[in-house]
Short mmCIF file of C-alpha atoms in Angstrom, two decimals:
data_model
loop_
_atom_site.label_atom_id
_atom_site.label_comp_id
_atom_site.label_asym_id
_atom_site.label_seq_id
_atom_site.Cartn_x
_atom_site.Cartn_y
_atom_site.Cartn_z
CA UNK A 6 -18.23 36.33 23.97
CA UNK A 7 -20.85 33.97 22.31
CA UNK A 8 -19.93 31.24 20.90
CA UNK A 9 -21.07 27.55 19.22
CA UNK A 10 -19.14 24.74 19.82
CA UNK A 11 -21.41 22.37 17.88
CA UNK A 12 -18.24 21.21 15.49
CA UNK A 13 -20.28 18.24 14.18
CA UNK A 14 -23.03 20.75 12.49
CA UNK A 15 -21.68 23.04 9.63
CA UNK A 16 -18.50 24.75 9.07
CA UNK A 17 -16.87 27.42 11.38
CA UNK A 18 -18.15 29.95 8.38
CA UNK A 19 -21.95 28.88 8.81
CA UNK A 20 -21.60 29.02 12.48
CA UNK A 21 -20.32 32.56 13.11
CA UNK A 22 -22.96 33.85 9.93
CA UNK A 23 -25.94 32.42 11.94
CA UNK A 24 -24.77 33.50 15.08
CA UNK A 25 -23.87 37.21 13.38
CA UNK A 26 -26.90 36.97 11.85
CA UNK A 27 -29.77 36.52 14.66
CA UNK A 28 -27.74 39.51 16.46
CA UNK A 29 -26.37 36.67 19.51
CA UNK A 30 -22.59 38.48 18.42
CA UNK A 31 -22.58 42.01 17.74
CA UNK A 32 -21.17 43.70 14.52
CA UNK A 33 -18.20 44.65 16.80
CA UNK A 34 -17.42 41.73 17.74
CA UNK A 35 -17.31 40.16 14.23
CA UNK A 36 -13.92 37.68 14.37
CA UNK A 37 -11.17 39.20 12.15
CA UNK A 38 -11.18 35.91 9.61
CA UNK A 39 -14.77 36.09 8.55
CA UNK A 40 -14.40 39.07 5.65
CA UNK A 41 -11.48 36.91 4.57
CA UNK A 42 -13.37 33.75 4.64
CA UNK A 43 -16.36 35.18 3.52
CA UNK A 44 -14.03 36.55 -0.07
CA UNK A 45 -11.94 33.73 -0.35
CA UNK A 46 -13.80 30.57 0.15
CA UNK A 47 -11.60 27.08 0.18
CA UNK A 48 -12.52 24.56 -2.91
CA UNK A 49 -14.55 22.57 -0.26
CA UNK A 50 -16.51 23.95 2.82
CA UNK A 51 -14.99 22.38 5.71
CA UNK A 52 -17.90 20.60 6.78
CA UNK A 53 -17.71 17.03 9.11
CA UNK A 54 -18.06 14.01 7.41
CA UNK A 55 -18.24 10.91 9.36
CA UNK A 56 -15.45 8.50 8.46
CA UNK A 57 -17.77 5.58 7.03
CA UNK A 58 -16.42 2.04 7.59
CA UNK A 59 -16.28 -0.02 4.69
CA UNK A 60 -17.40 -3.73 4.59
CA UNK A 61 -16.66 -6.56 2.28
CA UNK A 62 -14.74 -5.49 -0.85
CA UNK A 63 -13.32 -2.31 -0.97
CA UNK A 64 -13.28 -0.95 -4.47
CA UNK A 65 -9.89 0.74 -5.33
CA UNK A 66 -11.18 3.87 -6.97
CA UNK A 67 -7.37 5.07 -7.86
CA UNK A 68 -6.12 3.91 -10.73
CA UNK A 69 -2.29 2.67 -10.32
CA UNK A 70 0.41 3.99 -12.26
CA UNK A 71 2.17 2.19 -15.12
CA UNK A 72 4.09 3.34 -18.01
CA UNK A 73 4.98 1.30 -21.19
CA UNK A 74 8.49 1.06 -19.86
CA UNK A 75 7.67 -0.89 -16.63
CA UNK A 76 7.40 -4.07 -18.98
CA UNK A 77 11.34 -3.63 -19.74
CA UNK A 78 12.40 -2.96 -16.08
CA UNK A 79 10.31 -6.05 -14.85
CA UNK A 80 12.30 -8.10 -17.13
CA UNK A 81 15.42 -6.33 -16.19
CA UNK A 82 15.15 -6.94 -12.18
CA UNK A 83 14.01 -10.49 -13.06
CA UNK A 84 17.11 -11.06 -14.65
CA UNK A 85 19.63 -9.25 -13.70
CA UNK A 86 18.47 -8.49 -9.88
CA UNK A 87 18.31 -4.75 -8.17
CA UNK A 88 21.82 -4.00 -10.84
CA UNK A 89 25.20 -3.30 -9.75
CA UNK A 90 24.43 0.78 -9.03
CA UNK A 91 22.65 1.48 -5.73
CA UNK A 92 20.20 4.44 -6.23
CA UNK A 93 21.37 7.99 -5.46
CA UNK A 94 18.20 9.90 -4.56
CA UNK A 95 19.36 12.95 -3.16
CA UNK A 96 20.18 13.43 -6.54
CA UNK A 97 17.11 14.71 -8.44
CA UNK A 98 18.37 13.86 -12.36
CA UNK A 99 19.66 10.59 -11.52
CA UNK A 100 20.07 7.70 -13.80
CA UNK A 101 20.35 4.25 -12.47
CA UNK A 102 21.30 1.19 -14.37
CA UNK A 103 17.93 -0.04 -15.44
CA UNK A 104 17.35 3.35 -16.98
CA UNK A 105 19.95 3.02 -19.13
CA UNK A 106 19.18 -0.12 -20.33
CA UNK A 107 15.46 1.18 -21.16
CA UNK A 108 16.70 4.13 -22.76
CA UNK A 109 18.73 1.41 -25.16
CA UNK A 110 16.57 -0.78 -25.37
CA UNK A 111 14.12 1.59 -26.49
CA UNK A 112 16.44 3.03 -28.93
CA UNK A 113 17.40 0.05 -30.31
CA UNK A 114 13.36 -0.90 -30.75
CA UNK A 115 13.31 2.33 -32.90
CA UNK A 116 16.08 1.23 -34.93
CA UNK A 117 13.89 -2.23 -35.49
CA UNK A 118 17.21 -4.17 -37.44
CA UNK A 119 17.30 -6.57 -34.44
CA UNK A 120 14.50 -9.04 -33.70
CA UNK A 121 12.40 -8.85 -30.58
CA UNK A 122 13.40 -11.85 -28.83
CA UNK A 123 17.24 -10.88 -29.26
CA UNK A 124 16.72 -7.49 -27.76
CA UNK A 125 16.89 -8.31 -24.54
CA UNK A 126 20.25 -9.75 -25.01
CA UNK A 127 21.72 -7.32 -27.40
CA UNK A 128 20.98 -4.63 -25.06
CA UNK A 129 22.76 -5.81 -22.10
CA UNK A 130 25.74 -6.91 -24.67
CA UNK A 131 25.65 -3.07 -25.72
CA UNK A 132 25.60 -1.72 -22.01
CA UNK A 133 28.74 -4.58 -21.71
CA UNK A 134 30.22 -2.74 -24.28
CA UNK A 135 30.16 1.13 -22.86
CA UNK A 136 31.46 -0.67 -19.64
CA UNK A 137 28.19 -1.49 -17.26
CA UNK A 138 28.84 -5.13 -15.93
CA UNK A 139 25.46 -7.17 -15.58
CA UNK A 140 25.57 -10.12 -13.17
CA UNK A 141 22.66 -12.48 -14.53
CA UNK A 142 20.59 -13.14 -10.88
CA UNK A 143 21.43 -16.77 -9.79
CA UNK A 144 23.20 -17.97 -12.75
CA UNK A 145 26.94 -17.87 -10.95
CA UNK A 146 25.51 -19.45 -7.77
CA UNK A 147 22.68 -21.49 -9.40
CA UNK A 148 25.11 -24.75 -9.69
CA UNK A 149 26.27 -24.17 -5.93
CA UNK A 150 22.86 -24.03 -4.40
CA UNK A 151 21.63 -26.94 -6.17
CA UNK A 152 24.30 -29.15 -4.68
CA UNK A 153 23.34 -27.99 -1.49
CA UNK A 154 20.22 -28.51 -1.84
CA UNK A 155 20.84 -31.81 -2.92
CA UNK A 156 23.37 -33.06 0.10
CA UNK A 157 20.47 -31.57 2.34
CA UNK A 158 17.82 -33.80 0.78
CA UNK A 159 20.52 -36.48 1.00
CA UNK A 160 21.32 -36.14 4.74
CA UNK A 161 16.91 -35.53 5.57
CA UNK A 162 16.29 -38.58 3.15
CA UNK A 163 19.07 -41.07 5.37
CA UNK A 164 17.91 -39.55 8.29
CA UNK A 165 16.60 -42.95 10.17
CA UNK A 166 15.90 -43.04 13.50
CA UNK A 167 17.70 -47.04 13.48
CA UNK A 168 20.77 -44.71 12.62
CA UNK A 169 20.79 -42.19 14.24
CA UNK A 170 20.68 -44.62 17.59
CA UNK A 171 23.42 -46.83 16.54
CA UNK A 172 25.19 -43.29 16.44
CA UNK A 173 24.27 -42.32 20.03
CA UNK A 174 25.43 -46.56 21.05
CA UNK A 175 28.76 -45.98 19.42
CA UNK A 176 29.42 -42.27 21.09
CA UNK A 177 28.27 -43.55 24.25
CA UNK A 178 30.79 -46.46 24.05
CA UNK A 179 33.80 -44.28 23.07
CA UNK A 180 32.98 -41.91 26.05
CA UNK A 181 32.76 -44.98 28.18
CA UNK A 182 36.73 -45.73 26.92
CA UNK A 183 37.79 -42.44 27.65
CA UNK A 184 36.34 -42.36 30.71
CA UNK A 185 38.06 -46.33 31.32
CA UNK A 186 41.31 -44.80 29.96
CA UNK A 187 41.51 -41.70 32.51
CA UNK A 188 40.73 -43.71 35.46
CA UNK A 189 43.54 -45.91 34.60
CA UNK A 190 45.56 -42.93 34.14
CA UNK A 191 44.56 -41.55 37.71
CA UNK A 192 45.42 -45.04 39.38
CA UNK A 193 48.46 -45.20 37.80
CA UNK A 194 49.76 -42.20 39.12
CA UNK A 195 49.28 -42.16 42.28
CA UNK A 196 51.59 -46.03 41.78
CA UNK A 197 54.42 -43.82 40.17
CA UNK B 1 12.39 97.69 -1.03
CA UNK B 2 15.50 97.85 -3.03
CA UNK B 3 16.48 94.47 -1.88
CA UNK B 4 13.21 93.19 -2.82
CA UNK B 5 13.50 94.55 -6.25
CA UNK B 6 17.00 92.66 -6.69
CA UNK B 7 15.58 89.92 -5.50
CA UNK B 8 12.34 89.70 -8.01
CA UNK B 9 15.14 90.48 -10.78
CA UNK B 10 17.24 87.42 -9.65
CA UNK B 11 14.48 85.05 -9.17
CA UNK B 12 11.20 85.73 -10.69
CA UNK B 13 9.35 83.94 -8.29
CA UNK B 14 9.39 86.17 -5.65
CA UNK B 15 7.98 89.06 -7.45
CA UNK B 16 5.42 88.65 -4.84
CA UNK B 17 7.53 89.82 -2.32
CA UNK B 18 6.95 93.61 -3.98
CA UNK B 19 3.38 93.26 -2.63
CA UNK B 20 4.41 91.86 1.05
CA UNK B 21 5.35 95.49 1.75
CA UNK B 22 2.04 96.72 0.98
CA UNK B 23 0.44 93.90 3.24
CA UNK B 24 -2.65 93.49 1.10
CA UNK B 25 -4.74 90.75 2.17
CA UNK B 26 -3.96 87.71 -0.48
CA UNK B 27 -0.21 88.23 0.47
CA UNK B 28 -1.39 85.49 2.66
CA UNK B 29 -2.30 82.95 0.55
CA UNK B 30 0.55 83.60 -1.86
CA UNK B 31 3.13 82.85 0.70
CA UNK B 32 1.48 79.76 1.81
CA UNK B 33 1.59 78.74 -1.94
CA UNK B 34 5.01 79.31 -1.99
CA UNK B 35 6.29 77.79 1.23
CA UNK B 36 3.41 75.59 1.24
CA UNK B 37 2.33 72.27 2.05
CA UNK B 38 3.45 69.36 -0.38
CA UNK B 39 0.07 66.97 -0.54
CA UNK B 40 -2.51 70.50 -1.79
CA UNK B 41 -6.01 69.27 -2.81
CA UNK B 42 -6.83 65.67 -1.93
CA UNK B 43 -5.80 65.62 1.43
CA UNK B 44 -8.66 68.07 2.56
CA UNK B 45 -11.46 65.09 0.97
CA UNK B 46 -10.19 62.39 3.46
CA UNK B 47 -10.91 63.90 6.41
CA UNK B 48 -12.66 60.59 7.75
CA UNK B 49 -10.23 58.32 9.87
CA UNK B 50 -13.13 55.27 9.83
CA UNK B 51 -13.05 55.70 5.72
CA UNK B 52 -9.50 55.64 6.22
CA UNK B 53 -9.41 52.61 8.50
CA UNK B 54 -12.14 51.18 5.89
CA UNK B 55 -9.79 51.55 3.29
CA UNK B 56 -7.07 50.39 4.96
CA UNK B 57 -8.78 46.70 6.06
CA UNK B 58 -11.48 46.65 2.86
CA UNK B 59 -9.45 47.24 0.11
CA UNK B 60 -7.21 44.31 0.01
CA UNK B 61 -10.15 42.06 -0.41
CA UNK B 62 -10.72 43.40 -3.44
CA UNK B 63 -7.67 42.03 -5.21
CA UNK B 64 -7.84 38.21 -6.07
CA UNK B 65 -3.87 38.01 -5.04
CA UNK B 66 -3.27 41.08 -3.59
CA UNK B 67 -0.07 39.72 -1.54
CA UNK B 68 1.17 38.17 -4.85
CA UNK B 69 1.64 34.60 -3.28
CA UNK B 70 1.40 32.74 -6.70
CA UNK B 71 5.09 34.03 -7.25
CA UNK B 72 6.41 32.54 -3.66
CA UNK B 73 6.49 28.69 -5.45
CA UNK B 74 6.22 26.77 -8.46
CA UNK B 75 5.07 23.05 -9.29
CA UNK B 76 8.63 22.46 -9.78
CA UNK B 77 9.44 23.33 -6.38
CA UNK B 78 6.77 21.21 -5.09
CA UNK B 79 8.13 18.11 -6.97
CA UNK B 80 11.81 18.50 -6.14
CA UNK B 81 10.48 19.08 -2.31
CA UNK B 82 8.64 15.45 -2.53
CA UNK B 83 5.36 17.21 -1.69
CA UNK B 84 4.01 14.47 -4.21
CA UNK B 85 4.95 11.34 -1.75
CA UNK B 86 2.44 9.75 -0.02
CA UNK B 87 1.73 7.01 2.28
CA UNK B 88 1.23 3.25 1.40
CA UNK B 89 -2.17 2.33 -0.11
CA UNK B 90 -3.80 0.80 3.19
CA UNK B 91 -2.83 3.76 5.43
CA UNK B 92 -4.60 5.49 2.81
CA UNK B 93 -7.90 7.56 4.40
CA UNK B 94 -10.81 7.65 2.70
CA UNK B 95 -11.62 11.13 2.18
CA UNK B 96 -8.28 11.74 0.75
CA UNK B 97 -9.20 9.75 -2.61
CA UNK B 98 -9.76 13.11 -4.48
CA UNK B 99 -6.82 14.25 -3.93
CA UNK B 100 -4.79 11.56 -5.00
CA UNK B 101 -3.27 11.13 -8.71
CA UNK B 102 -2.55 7.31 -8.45
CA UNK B 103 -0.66 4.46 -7.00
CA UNK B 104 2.52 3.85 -8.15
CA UNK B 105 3.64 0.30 -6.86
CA UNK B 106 1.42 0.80 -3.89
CA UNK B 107 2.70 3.83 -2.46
CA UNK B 108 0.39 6.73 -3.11
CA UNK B 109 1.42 10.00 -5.22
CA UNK B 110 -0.51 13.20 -4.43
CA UNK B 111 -2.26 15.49 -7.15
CA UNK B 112 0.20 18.56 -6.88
CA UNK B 113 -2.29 20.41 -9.31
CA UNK B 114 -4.77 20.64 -6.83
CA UNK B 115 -1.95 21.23 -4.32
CA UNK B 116 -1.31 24.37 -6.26
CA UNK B 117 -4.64 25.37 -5.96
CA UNK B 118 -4.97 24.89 -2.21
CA UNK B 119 -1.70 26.05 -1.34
CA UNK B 120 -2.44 29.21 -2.90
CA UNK B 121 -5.84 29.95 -1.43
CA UNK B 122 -4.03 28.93 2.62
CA UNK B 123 -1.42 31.30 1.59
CA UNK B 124 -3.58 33.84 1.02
CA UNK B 125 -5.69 33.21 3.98
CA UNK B 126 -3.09 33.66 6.00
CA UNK B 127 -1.54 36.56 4.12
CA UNK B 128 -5.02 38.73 4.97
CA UNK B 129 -5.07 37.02 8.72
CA UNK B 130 -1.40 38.51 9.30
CA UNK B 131 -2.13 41.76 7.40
CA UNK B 132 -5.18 42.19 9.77
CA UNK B 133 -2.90 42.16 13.02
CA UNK B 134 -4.22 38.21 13.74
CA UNK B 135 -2.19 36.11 15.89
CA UNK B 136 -1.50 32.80 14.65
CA UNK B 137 -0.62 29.54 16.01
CA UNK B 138 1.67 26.90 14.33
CA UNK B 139 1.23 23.25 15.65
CA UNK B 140 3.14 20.17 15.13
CA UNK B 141 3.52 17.19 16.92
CA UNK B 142 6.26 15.89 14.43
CA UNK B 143 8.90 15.91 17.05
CA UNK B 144 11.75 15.50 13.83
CA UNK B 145 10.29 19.22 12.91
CA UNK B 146 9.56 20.28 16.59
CA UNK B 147 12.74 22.99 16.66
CA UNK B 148 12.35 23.92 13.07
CA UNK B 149 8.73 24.91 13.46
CA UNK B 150 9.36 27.15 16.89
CA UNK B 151 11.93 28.49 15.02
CA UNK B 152 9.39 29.48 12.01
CA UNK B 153 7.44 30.93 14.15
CA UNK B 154 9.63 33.21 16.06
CA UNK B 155 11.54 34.68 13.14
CA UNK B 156 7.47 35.47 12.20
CA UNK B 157 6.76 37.32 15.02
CA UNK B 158 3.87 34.34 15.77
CA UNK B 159 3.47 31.45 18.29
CA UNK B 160 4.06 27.69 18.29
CA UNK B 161 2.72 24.75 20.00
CA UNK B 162 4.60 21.55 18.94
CA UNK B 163 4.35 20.12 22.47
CA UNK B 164 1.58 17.19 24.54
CA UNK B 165 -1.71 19.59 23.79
CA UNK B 166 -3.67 19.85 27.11
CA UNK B 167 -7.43 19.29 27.39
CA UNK B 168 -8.49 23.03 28.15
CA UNK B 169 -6.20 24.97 26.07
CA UNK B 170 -8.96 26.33 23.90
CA UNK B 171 -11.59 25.42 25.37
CA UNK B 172 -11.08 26.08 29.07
CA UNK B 173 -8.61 28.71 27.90
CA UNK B 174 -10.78 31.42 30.05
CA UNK B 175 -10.37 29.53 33.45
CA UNK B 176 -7.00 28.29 32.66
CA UNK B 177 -5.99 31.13 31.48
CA UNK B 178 -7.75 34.08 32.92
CA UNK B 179 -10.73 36.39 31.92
CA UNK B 180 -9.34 39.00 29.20
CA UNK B 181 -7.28 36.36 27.37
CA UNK B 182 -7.26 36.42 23.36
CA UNK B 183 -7.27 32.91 21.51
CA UNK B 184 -5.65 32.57 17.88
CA UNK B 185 -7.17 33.40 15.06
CA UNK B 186 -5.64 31.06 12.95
CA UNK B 187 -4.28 27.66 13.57
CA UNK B 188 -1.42 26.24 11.20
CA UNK B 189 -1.20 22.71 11.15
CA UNK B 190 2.04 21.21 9.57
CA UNK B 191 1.46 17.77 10.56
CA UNK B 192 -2.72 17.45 11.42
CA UNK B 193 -1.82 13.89 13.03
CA UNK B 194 -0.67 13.31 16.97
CA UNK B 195 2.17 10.82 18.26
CA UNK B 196 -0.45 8.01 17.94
CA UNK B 197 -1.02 8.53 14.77
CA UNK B 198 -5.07 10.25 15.06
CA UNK B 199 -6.19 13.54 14.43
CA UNK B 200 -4.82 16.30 16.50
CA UNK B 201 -7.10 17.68 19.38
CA UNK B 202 -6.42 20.83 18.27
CA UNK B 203 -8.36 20.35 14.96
CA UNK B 204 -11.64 19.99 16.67
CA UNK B 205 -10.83 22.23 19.22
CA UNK B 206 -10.53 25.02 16.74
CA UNK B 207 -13.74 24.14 14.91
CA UNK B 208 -15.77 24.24 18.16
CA UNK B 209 -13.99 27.63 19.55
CA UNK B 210 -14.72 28.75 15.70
CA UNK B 211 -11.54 29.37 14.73
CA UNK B 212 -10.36 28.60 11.38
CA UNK B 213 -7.53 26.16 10.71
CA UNK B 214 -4.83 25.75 7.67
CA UNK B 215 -3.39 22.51 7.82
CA UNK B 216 -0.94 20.40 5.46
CA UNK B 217 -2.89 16.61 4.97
CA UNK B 218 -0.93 13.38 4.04
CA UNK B 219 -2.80 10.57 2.59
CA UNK B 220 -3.49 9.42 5.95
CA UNK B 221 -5.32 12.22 7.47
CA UNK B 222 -8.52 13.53 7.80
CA UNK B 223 -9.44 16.76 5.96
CA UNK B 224 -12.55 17.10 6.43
CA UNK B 225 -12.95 19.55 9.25
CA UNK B 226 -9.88 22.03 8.47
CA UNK B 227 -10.87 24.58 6.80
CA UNK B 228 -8.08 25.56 3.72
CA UNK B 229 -6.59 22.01 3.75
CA UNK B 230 -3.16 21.83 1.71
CA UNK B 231 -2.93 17.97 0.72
CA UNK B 232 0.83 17.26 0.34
CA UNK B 233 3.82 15.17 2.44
CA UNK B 234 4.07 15.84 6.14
CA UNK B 235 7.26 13.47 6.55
CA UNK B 236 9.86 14.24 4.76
CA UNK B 237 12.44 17.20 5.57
CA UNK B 238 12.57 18.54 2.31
CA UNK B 239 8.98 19.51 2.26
CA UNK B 240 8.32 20.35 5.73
CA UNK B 241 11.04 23.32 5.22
CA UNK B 242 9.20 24.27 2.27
CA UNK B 243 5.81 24.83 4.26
CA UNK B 244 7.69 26.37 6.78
CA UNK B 245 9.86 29.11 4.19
CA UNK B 246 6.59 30.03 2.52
CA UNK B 247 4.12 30.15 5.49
CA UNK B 248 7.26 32.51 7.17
CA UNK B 249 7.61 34.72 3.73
CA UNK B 250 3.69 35.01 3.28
CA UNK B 251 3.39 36.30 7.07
CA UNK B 252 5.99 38.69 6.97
CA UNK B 253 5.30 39.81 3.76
CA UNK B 254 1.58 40.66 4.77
CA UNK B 255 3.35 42.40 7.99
CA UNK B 256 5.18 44.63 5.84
CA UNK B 257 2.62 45.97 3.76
CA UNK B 258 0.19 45.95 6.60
CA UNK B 259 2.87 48.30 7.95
CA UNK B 260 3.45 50.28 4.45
CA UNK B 261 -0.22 50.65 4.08
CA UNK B 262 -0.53 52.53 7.47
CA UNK B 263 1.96 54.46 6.84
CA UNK B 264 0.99 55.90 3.80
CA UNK B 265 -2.38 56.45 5.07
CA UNK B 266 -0.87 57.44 8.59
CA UNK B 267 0.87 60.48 6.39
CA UNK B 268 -2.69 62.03 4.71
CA UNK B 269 -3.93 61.61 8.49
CA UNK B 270 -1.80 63.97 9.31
CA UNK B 271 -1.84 66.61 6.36
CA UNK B 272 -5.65 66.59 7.29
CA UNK B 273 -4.55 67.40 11.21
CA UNK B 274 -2.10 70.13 10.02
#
């Protein structure tokens, strides 16, 4: 059976048309998908495009999506971290603990009797309230780490290389005593 | 005589039967009226068995959705499946930018309106393949959906090849193969992209043996040579068994009625004969 195998040059429709066309296939041998094809067309003929490399800045012609409520979780995971509730998302109508807190927060915007600055705060005192516990990120550890940080800068601050020999001297010496000490040991045994 | 003239008084009908003594001529066609055959006048019109076979392979064409596949899903379906995930924006191919809602924190979320669309004009392409006797070919080289795929395809009644493609198969399939073998005439793709992450062989295999292809595109791929692309997510489980349930329900539901259809016209065939 004739054939084109020119892939590069028009779709597989095209191909087979021209090829039924100037009589090179006979009616008979017609392939069973061209009727098909030829009454239900896809959105886009299935032509080849070649794959153009793109130099220099690449403009990002998809726009990203936000919604309003992304402002109130950024401030959330700022604060308060990824939230004591891991995600469950096998489950399709799950709500995890920053939801909740937009859902009050919104509500309580509605409500408008509390000032914008305060939200924030009432909110999570409201969540504290119908029993969600919210660690503030940092805050229980933030004392700890800076005294580490500070006996680190200490210790790399008094680091001296004058010290740090004298160290090695006296080491050396008390090995030297040890080593003094067990060889007096040794001889004296062999005495007894 | 007497018993015919208690039987005309019991049953009206066969007052005929008076006249079947006599054996006049039209007795003849009265008794084949009586005991006749059930399909009378249109039977004798079709006489044909091309206008038959016409029938038979023309008329579905005529219907926009004759093998109802609109009903077989639902954009809610889709969704809960996570047909809507994509890849990260810089695996993201080019050509796949019109399919593409947005980019939600990087990761990009498929337009599962236009999946609607496309999904419903594959389905139907292969509905009309199946229903015309084609054989079709499902390949994936997703080896988490390897089994599940071969398994699709058996319960079908079609083939699979989720395994390392060799050079010749459809090209070379004549020497390889023999003389009087018979290639697919449809290619299924569930996953268009190989182990090393570039288009399948098979893709350009099919559009130089002129065979058309139906093949699910991530974000990633390249849909520019597959002829009823379906842009949706090729990784995750959820949605892979999706594509595989509704490509296995189109085919065998275009089997069926491929199978109704000859039997109803299989029946007048042989009124005509009789």
């Amino acid at each position: 059976m004739a054939g084109s195998r020119l892939e590069k040059l028009g779709s597989v429709f095209t191909r087979t048309r021209d090829l039924l066309r100037s009589r090179v296939l006979a009616e008979a041998q017609k392939p069973l998908w061209f009727d098909v094809y030829a009454a239900f067309p896809p959105l886009r003929e299935p032509v080849y495009r070649e794959p153009r490399q793109r130099y220099g800045k690449v403009k990002d012609v998809i726009p990203p999506i936000l919604y309003q409520e992304d402002e109130i979780r950024a401030t959330f995971y700022e604060a308060y971290g990824n939230g004591p509730k891991a995600f469950e998302l096998s489950r399709l109508n799950f709500k995890s603990t920053c939801q909740r807190f937009v859902e009050k927060f919104n509500e309580l915007q509605k409500e408008g009797k509390i000032e914008p600055e305060k939200l924030f705060e009432e909110t999570g005192k409201q969540l504290l309230a119908e029993g969600i516990i919210l660690r503030r990120k940092g805050t229980a550890n933030v004392a700890q780490q800076t005294r580490q940080e500070v006996k680190t800068r200490d210790i790399v601050l008094e680091m001296n290389l004058q010290t740090m020999l004298e160290e090695r001297q006296e080491q050396k010496q008390d090995q030297e005593e040890e080593h003094l000490e067990s060889t007096d040991m040794m001889k004296e045994n062999p005495l007894s | 005589m007497a018993a015919a003239r208690l039987l005309q008084a019991v049953v009206p009908r066969f007052r005929c039967l008076g006249s079947l003594g006599k054996a006049a001529p039209s007795t003849s066609q009265l008794s084949s009226r009586l005991y006749g055959t059930l399909l009378a006048p249109e039977a004798n019109q079709q006489m044909d068995p091309t206008v038959i076979n016409d029938k038979l392979i023309t008329e579905p064409l005529r219907h926009p959705d004759f093998f109802n596949v609109k009903e077989l899903f639902s954009l809610k379906e889709l969704f809960d499946a996570r047909v809507h995930l994509g890849h990260k924006k810089g695996c993201r191919h080019g050509f796949m930018e019109p399919y593409i809602f947005g980019c939600r924190l990087d990761q990009d979320i498929i337009d599962l309106d236009q999946t609607m669309k496309h999904l419903q004009l594959a389905l139907n392409f292969t509905a009309h393949v199946a229903y015309r006797k084609g054989i079709i070919l499902f390949i994936s080289r997703n080896r988490q959906f390897g089994h599940l795929v071969e398994v699709t395809a058996r319960d079908c009644g079609e083939y699979a090849h989720t395994r390392y493609w060799q050079g010749g198969l459809l090209t070379n399939a004549h020497i390889q193969y023999g003389t009087g073998i018979r290639l697919p005439d449809l290619l299924i793709f569930i996953s268009t992209l190989n182990n090393v992450f570039e288009p399948h062989v098979a893709i350009r295999d099919a559009a130089k043996m002129n065979i058309p292809t139906v093949g699910v595109v991530d974000t990633n791929c390249n849909p520019s040579i597959i002829t009823y692309p379906i842009p949706g997510n090729d990784d995750s489980p959820q949605a892979v068994e999706l594509y595989c349930r509704l490509f296995k329900m189109t085919i065998t539901r275009a089997k069926n009625k491929r199978k109704q259809m000859e039997v109803l016209y299989g029946l007048q065939n042989k009124a005509d004969s009789s």
